Coordinates of C-alpha atoms in Angstrom, one line a residue:
M1 CA 134.8 -41.1 152.5
S2 CA 131.7 -39.2 151.2
P3 CA 132.0 -37.8 147.7
E4 CA 131.2 -34.3 149.2
R5 CA 134.5 -34.4 151.1
V6 CA 136.7 -35.5 148.2
A7 CA 138.1 -33.0 145.7
P8 CA 137.1 -34.1 142.1
K9 CA 140.0 -35.2 140.0
T10 CA 138.9 -32.8 137.3
Q11 CA 139.7 -29.2 138.5
L12 CA 138.1 -26.5 136.3
S13 CA 138.3 -22.8 136.4
V14 CA 134.8 -21.9 137.7
P15 CA 133.3 -18.8 139.4
S16 CA 134.3 -18.2 143.0
L17 CA 130.7 -19.0 144.0
Y18 CA 131.8 -22.7 144.0
D19 CA 134.1 -24.8 146.1
T20 CA 136.3 -26.9 143.9
S21 CA 137.8 -28.8 146.9
R22 CA 134.6 -30.8 147.2
G23 CA 132.1 -32.4 144.8
W24 CA 132.0 -35.3 142.4
E25 CA 132.4 -36.1 138.7
S26 CA 131.1 -38.5 136.1
D27 CA 132.6 -39.7 132.9
L28 CA 129.5 -41.6 131.8
P29 CA 129.0 -41.0 128.1
G30 CA 125.8 -39.4 126.8
D31 CA 123.8 -36.2 126.9
Q32 CA 123.2 -34.4 130.2
L33 CA 119.6 -33.4 131.1
T34 CA 119.1 -31.2 134.1
L35 CA 116.3 -32.0 136.6
P36 CA 116.2 -28.8 138.7
H37 CA 113.2 -29.7 140.8
S38 CA 114.3 -33.2 141.5
G39 CA 117.8 -32.8 142.8
A40 CA 119.1 -34.9 140.0
V41 CA 120.8 -34.9 136.6
A42 CA 120.1 -37.5 133.9
I43 CA 122.5 -38.9 131.3
F44 CA 121.0 -40.3 128.1
L45 CA 123.2 -42.6 126.0
Q46 CA 121.9 -43.2 122.5
G47 CA 122.3 -46.8 121.7
G48 CA 122.3 -48.5 118.3
K49 CA 119.5 -48.2 115.7
N50 CA 116.6 -48.1 118.1
D51 CA 117.5 -48.0 121.8
G52 CA 118.9 -45.8 124.5
T53 CA 119.6 -45.7 128.2
F54 CA 118.8 -43.2 131.0
T55 CA 121.0 -43.0 134.0
V56 CA 119.9 -40.6 136.7
L57 CA 122.4 -39.3 139.3
D58 CA 121.8 -37.5 142.6
V59 CA 123.1 -34.0 142.1
T60 CA 124.6 -33.7 145.6
S61 CA 126.5 -37.0 145.6
G62 CA 126.8 -38.3 142.0
Q63 CA 125.3 -41.6 143.2
S64 CA 123.0 -43.5 140.7
L65 CA 119.3 -43.2 141.6
W66 CA 117.8 -45.2 138.7
K67 CA 118.4 -46.6 135.2
S68 CA 116.2 -47.6 132.3
E69 CA 116.7 -48.8 128.8
V70 CA 114.2 -47.6 126.3
K71 CA 113.5 -49.0 122.8
G72 CA 111.6 -47.5 119.8
P73 CA 111.0 -48.0 116.1
G74 CA 114.0 -45.8 115.1
L75 CA 116.8 -43.7 116.4
M76 CA 116.1 -42.6 120.0
S77 CA 116.4 -39.1 121.3
A78 CA 115.7 -37.6 124.7
L79 CA 114.8 -34.4 126.6
S80 CA 113.8 -33.2 130.0
V81 CA 110.7 -31.0 130.6
T82 CA 109.4 -29.3 133.7
V83 CA 105.7 -28.6 134.1
Q84 CA 104.1 -27.1 137.2
G85 CA 107.3 -27.7 139.3
K86 CA 107.7 -31.4 138.3
D87 CA 110.5 -32.8 136.1
Y88 CA 110.0 -35.5 133.5
L89 CA 112.4 -37.4 131.2
V90 CA 111.1 -38.2 127.7
A91 CA 112.5 -40.6 125.1
S92 CA 111.1 -40.7 121.6
A93 CA 111.7 -42.3 118.2
S94 CA 110.0 -42.5 114.8
G95 CA 110.0 -45.4 112.4
F96 CA 108.1 -48.4 111.1
Q97 CA 106.5 -51.2 113.2
G98 CA 105.5 -54.6 111.8
A99 CA 107.7 -54.3 108.7
D100 CA 108.7 -57.6 107.1
V101 CA 109.7 -59.0 103.7
V102 CA 106.2 -58.3 102.4
S103 CA 104.8 -55.4 104.4
K104 CA 106.2 -51.9 104.8
G105 CA 104.6 -51.8 108.3
R106 CA 103.1 -48.9 110.0
Q107 CA 105.0 -45.6 110.6
V108 CA 104.6 -44.5 114.2
T109 CA 106.2 -42.1 116.7
T110 CA 106.7 -43.5 120.2
I111 CA 107.0 -41.4 123.3
D112 CA 108.1 -42.8 126.7
I113 CA 107.7 -40.5 129.7
F114 CA 109.4 -41.1 133.1
P115 CA 109.0 -39.1 136.3
A116 CA 112.4 -37.8 137.3
R117 CA 112.4 -39.3 140.8
A118 CA 112.5 -43.1 140.8
A119 CA 114.6 -45.9 142.2
G120 CA 116.4 -49.0 140.9
D121 CA 117.3 -50.5 137.6
G122 CA 114.8 -51.2 134.8
V123 CA 112.4 -48.4 135.7
K124 CA 109.3 -48.5 133.5
P125 CA 107.8 -45.4 131.9
A126 CA 104.8 -43.9 133.5
H127 CA 103.3 -43.3 130.0
H128 CA 104.0 -45.0 126.7
L129 CA 102.4 -43.4 123.6
E130 CA 102.3 -44.5 120.0
L131 CA 101.2 -41.8 117.5
D132 CA 100.5 -42.6 113.9
G133 CA 103.0 -41.0 111.4
E134 CA 106.5 -39.7 111.4
G135 CA 107.0 -37.1 114.1
A136 CA 109.5 -34.9 115.9
V137 CA 109.1 -34.4 119.7
A138 CA 110.1 -31.1 121.3
N139 CA 110.0 -29.4 124.6
G140 CA 107.1 -26.9 124.4
G141 CA 107.7 -25.5 127.8
G142 CA 104.3 -26.3 129.3
G143 CA 104.3 -29.8 127.8
L144 CA 105.5 -31.7 124.8
L145 CA 105.0 -30.6 121.2
V146 CA 104.9 -33.3 118.5
Y147 CA 105.2 -32.1 114.9
L148 CA 103.6 -34.9 112.8
D149 CA 103.9 -33.0 109.5
N150 CA 103.8 -29.4 108.3
D151 CA 100.2 -29.0 109.3
V152 CA 99.4 -31.2 112.3
V153 CA 100.8 -30.9 115.8
V154 CA 100.0 -32.9 119.0
T155 CA 100.4 -31.6 122.5
V156 CA 101.2 -34.0 125.3
D157 CA 100.7 -33.5 129.0
P158 CA 103.7 -35.4 130.6
A159 CA 101.9 -35.7 133.9
T160 CA 98.9 -37.7 132.5
G161 CA 100.0 -38.7 129.0
A162 CA 96.9 -36.9 127.6
T163 CA 97.2 -35.7 124.0
K164 CA 95.4 -33.1 121.9
T165 CA 95.7 -32.8 118.1
Y166 CA 95.6 -29.5 116.2
D167 CA 95.2 -29.0 112.4
L168 CA 97.1 -25.8 111.8
R169 CA 95.5 -25.3 108.4
K170 CA 92.3 -24.5 110.3
M171 CA 93.9 -22.1 112.8
K172 CA 94.4 -18.5 111.8
P173 CA 95.2 -15.4 113.8
P174 CA 92.3 -13.5 115.5
A175 CA 90.9 -10.7 113.3
S176 CA 92.2 -8.3 115.9
E177 CA 95.8 -9.4 115.1
C178 CA 95.6 -9.0 111.3
K179 CA 92.7 -8.7 108.8
L180 CA 94.7 -10.2 105.9
C181 CA 97.0 -12.9 107.1
F182 CA 98.1 -15.4 104.4
A183 CA 101.1 -16.8 106.1
S184 CA 101.0 -20.4 107.3
T185 CA 100.7 -21.1 111.1
K186 CA 103.3 -22.7 113.3
A187 CA 103.1 -24.0 116.8
V188 CA 106.0 -22.6 118.9
A189 CA 105.2 -23.5 122.6
V190 CA 102.7 -25.2 124.9
T191 CA 100.8 -23.1 127.5
P192 CA 98.2 -24.1 130.2
R193 CA 95.5 -22.9 127.8
G194 CA 96.8 -24.7 124.7
P195 CA 99.5 -24.2 122.0
L196 CA 101.1 -20.9 121.3
L197 CA 100.7 -20.3 117.6
A198 CA 102.5 -17.9 115.3
T199 CA 102.6 -16.8 111.7
N200 CA 105.8 -17.8 110.0
T201 CA 107.2 -14.4 109.1
Q202 CA 110.4 -13.4 110.8
P203 CA 111.6 -11.9 113.0
R204 CA 108.4 -10.4 114.4
R205 CA 105.2 -12.3 114.0
H206 CA 101.6 -12.5 115.1
Y207 CA 101.3 -14.8 118.2
W208 CA 98.1 -16.1 119.8
V209 CA 96.7 -18.9 122.0
P210 CA 93.4 -19.9 120.5
G211 CA 90.5 -18.7 122.7
A212 CA 92.8 -17.3 125.3
W213 CA 95.1 -14.4 124.4
S214 CA 97.0 -12.7 121.5
G215 CA 100.3 -10.9 121.5
G216 CA 99.2 -8.0 119.5
T217 CA 97.5 -6.4 122.6
L218 CA 100.9 -5.8 124.0
T219 CA 102.0 -3.1 121.4
T220 CA 100.6 0.1 120.1
K221 CA 102.1 -0.5 116.6
S222 CA 99.3 -0.8 114.1
D223 CA 100.7 -4.1 112.5
H224 CA 100.5 -5.8 115.9
K225 CA 103.7 -7.8 115.3
I226 CA 105.9 -8.8 118.2
F227 CA 108.6 -11.4 119.1
I228 CA 107.9 -14.2 121.6
T229 CA 110.2 -17.1 122.5
R230 CA 110.2 -19.8 125.2
V231 CA 112.6 -20.1 128.1
K232 CA 111.7 -23.2 130.1
D233 CA 108.0 -22.9 130.8
S234 CA 108.1 -19.1 130.6
L235 CA 107.7 -16.8 127.6
V236 CA 109.9 -13.8 126.7
A237 CA 108.5 -11.1 124.4
Q238 CA 109.9 -8.1 122.6
W239 CA 108.1 -5.3 120.9
S240 CA 108.3 -1.6 120.1
D241 CA 105.5 0.9 120.6
E242 CA 104.5 3.6 118.2
G243 CA 107.0 6.5 118.6
A244 CA 108.8 4.9 121.5
P245 CA 112.6 5.5 121.5
N246 CA 113.3 2.1 123.2
D247 CA 112.1 -1.5 122.8
T248 CA 110.2 -3.3 125.5
W249 CA 111.4 -6.8 126.7
A250 CA 109.0 -8.7 129.0
V251 CA 108.4 -12.1 130.6
L252 CA 104.8 -13.1 130.0
D253 CA 102.4 -15.4 131.9
P254 CA 101.8 -18.2 129.4
A255 CA 98.3 -18.8 130.6
T256 CA 97.1 -15.2 130.2
G257 CA 99.7 -13.3 128.1
K258 CA 100.0 -10.7 130.9
V259 CA 103.3 -9.1 131.7
R260 CA 105.1 -10.5 134.8
A261 CA 108.3 -8.4 134.5
K262 CA 109.6 -5.9 131.9
V263 CA 112.3 -3.5 131.0
D264 CA 113.0 -0.9 128.3
C265 CA 116.1 -1.5 126.2
A266 CA 117.8 0.4 123.4
P267 CA 116.5 -0.9 120.1
Y268 CA 117.9 -4.3 119.2
Q269 CA 117.6 -5.0 115.5
R270 CA 118.9 -8.6 115.4
V271 CA 116.0 -10.1 117.3
T272 CA 116.1 -13.9 116.6
A273 CA 115.3 -17.2 118.3
D274 CA 119.0 -18.0 117.7
D275 CA 119.9 -15.7 120.6
S276 CA 118.5 -18.2 123.1
K277 CA 121.8 -20.1 123.6
G278 CA 122.3 -20.0 127.4
A279 CA 118.8 -18.8 128.2
S280 CA 118.0 -19.9 131.7
L281 CA 115.4 -19.8 134.5
S282 CA 116.7 -20.2 138.0
A283 CA 115.6 -23.4 139.7
D284 CA 113.3 -21.5 142.1
G285 CA 111.7 -19.7 139.2
R286 CA 112.5 -16.1 140.3
Y287 CA 115.2 -15.1 137.8
L288 CA 115.3 -15.4 134.1
V289 CA 118.0 -14.5 131.6
R290 CA 118.1 -14.6 127.9
S291 CA 120.6 -13.1 125.5
H292 CA 121.2 -9.5 126.8
T293 CA 118.2 -9.3 129.2
A294 CA 117.7 -10.4 132.8
F295 CA 114.5 -10.4 134.9
D296 CA 113.5 -10.6 138.5
L297 CA 110.0 -12.1 138.3
D298 CA 109.3 -11.5 142.0
K299 CA 109.9 -7.7 141.6
G300 CA 108.7 -7.5 138.0
T301 CA 111.9 -5.7 137.0
G302 CA 114.7 -6.3 134.5
H303 CA 118.1 -5.2 133.3
C304 CA 119.4 -4.6 129.8
F305 CA 123.0 -5.5 128.7
E306 CA 122.7 -4.9 125.0
E307 CA 125.2 -2.8 123.0
T308 CA 124.6 1.0 123.1
D309 CA 126.5 4.1 122.2
H310 CA 128.2 4.0 125.6
D311 CA 128.2 0.3 126.7
K312 CA 129.5 -2.9 125.3
P313 CA 127.1 -5.9 125.1
V314 CA 127.0 -8.9 127.5
H315 CA 125.4 -12.2 126.5
L316 CA 124.0 -14.0 129.5
T317 CA 124.4 -17.7 129.9
G318 CA 122.9 -18.7 133.2
V319 CA 121.6 -17.6 136.6
T320 CA 121.3 -19.0 140.2
D321 CA 118.6 -18.8 142.8
D322 CA 120.7 -16.1 144.5
G323 CA 120.4 -13.8 141.5
V324 CA 124.0 -14.3 140.3
A325 CA 124.1 -14.3 136.5
F326 CA 126.9 -15.5 134.3
G327 CA 127.8 -14.0 130.9
I328 CA 130.3 -13.3 128.2
G329 CA 131.4 -9.8 127.5
A330 CA 132.8 -8.2 124.4
S331 CA 136.3 -9.3 123.3
T332 CA 139.2 -7.0 123.7
A333 CA 142.7 -7.0 122.4
E334 CA 143.9 -8.6 125.6
Q335 CA 141.1 -11.1 126.1
A336 CA 138.7 -13.0 123.8
D337 CA 135.1 -13.7 125.2
P338 CA 135.8 -12.4 128.7
R339 CA 133.7 -14.1 131.4
V340 CA 131.6 -11.8 133.7
T341 CA 129.3 -12.2 136.7
I342 CA 126.3 -10.0 137.4
D343 CA 124.5 -9.2 140.6
L344 CA 120.9 -9.0 139.4
A345 CA 120.0 -7.1 142.6
T346 CA 122.0 -4.1 141.4
G347 CA 122.7 -4.9 137.7
Q348 CA 126.4 -4.5 138.3
V349 CA 128.7 -6.3 135.9
Q350 CA 132.1 -7.6 137.1
L351 CA 134.9 -9.2 135.2
G352 CA 135.1 -12.9 136.2
D353 CA 138.2 -14.9 136.8
Y354 CA 136.7 -18.2 135.5
V355 CA 136.6 -20.0 132.2
V356 CA 133.7 -22.5 132.6
A357 CA 130.2 -21.4 133.7
P358 CA 127.7 -24.0 135.1
F359 CA 125.1 -25.5 132.7
G360 CA 122.9 -26.1 135.8
D361 CA 122.7 -24.8 139.3
Y362 CA 120.4 -26.2 142.0
S363 CA 120.3 -28.1 145.3
G364 CA 123.4 -26.1 146.3
Y365 CA 125.5 -27.5 143.4
G366 CA 126.8 -26.2 140.1
L367 CA 127.1 -28.6 137.2
F368 CA 129.9 -28.1 134.7
W369 CA 131.1 -29.8 131.5
D370 CA 134.8 -30.3 130.7
D371 CA 135.2 -30.6 126.9
S372 CA 138.8 -31.8 127.1
T373 CA 137.9 -34.9 129.0
D374 CA 134.2 -35.3 128.3
T375 CA 133.5 -35.2 132.1
M376 CA 130.6 -33.8 134.0
V377 CA 131.8 -32.1 137.3
A378 CA 129.6 -31.0 140.2
Y379 CA 131.0 -28.5 142.7
P380 CA 129.0 -27.3 145.8
H381 CA 128.5 -23.7 146.6
A382 CA 131.3 -22.3 148.8
K383 CA 130.2 -22.0 152.4

């Protein structure tokens, strides 16, 4: 019988959007990596000192599509990245090559890049890179960011494997941002025009893409400081204008810095990158949620769910292609961390009757994680 027609053994309390009488489950150990444009989900199992294994499953059936074992000079880590509508899996490690009883060897960072859709066992990476030095590989949104030390970063295009190196000591904000900037420079994301850089003062900073755009043009405040953070391959910004009673939250085009959607919210003083837990972009790219804000990028509009004098806050944790958002409301004496659903067409918040929200939703399925059994469960949308 098809997995679609069998009720998964693990039955979770999920939103009514999903049909728990159908679906599949997997108890494969490892970290789950969503592949929203590929109809798949990957599981990466970290091996011993210097190896790991990718297992990629079809999101509609749970059947294995391909596997690959990867090796490196040190402890392996993995991530998924989506660039221009294509998903990639990335495994990386940092350590010494060629070490023996006499030589310390050469310290390198290896990066193996796989296209998300493949077939069979023993799939080989499309690109294998070896960079000199100890590095940390991160998802930069529009590509990979490799931090080789405090002053040097490398961007990697996962489609081609092409790299570009930037010495941050030589990269200062444009004069239009600040005339006397002594703070060091950090790379925080990758855009189609190059790395998004920022001064390291928190929570609001100066942001710019060299030769392309700068964040200070968004605000009328004389210090030009704003807040920008990455959500998938989009950018979310926050700023306050001179004399304005509210803050502005917006989704920016990473290539130009222009506003794609925005909304005015009551001032939010605890702006921090730590609020990004649960930040999500719908698989079709229309809806984006982060912390207490939600955006419809097609309409250019947004909703605020922060705490005000009249309203309790809602922290958003995910969103579907249909504009259904999931979130956690303020605790009450009767219920801790109540679950809610939100119709982003109207902004209406409703108390939910579920416990577990999906960590991914695409190809007509929601992906859920059961902590008690370490099981991944996939339920289709209810018909």
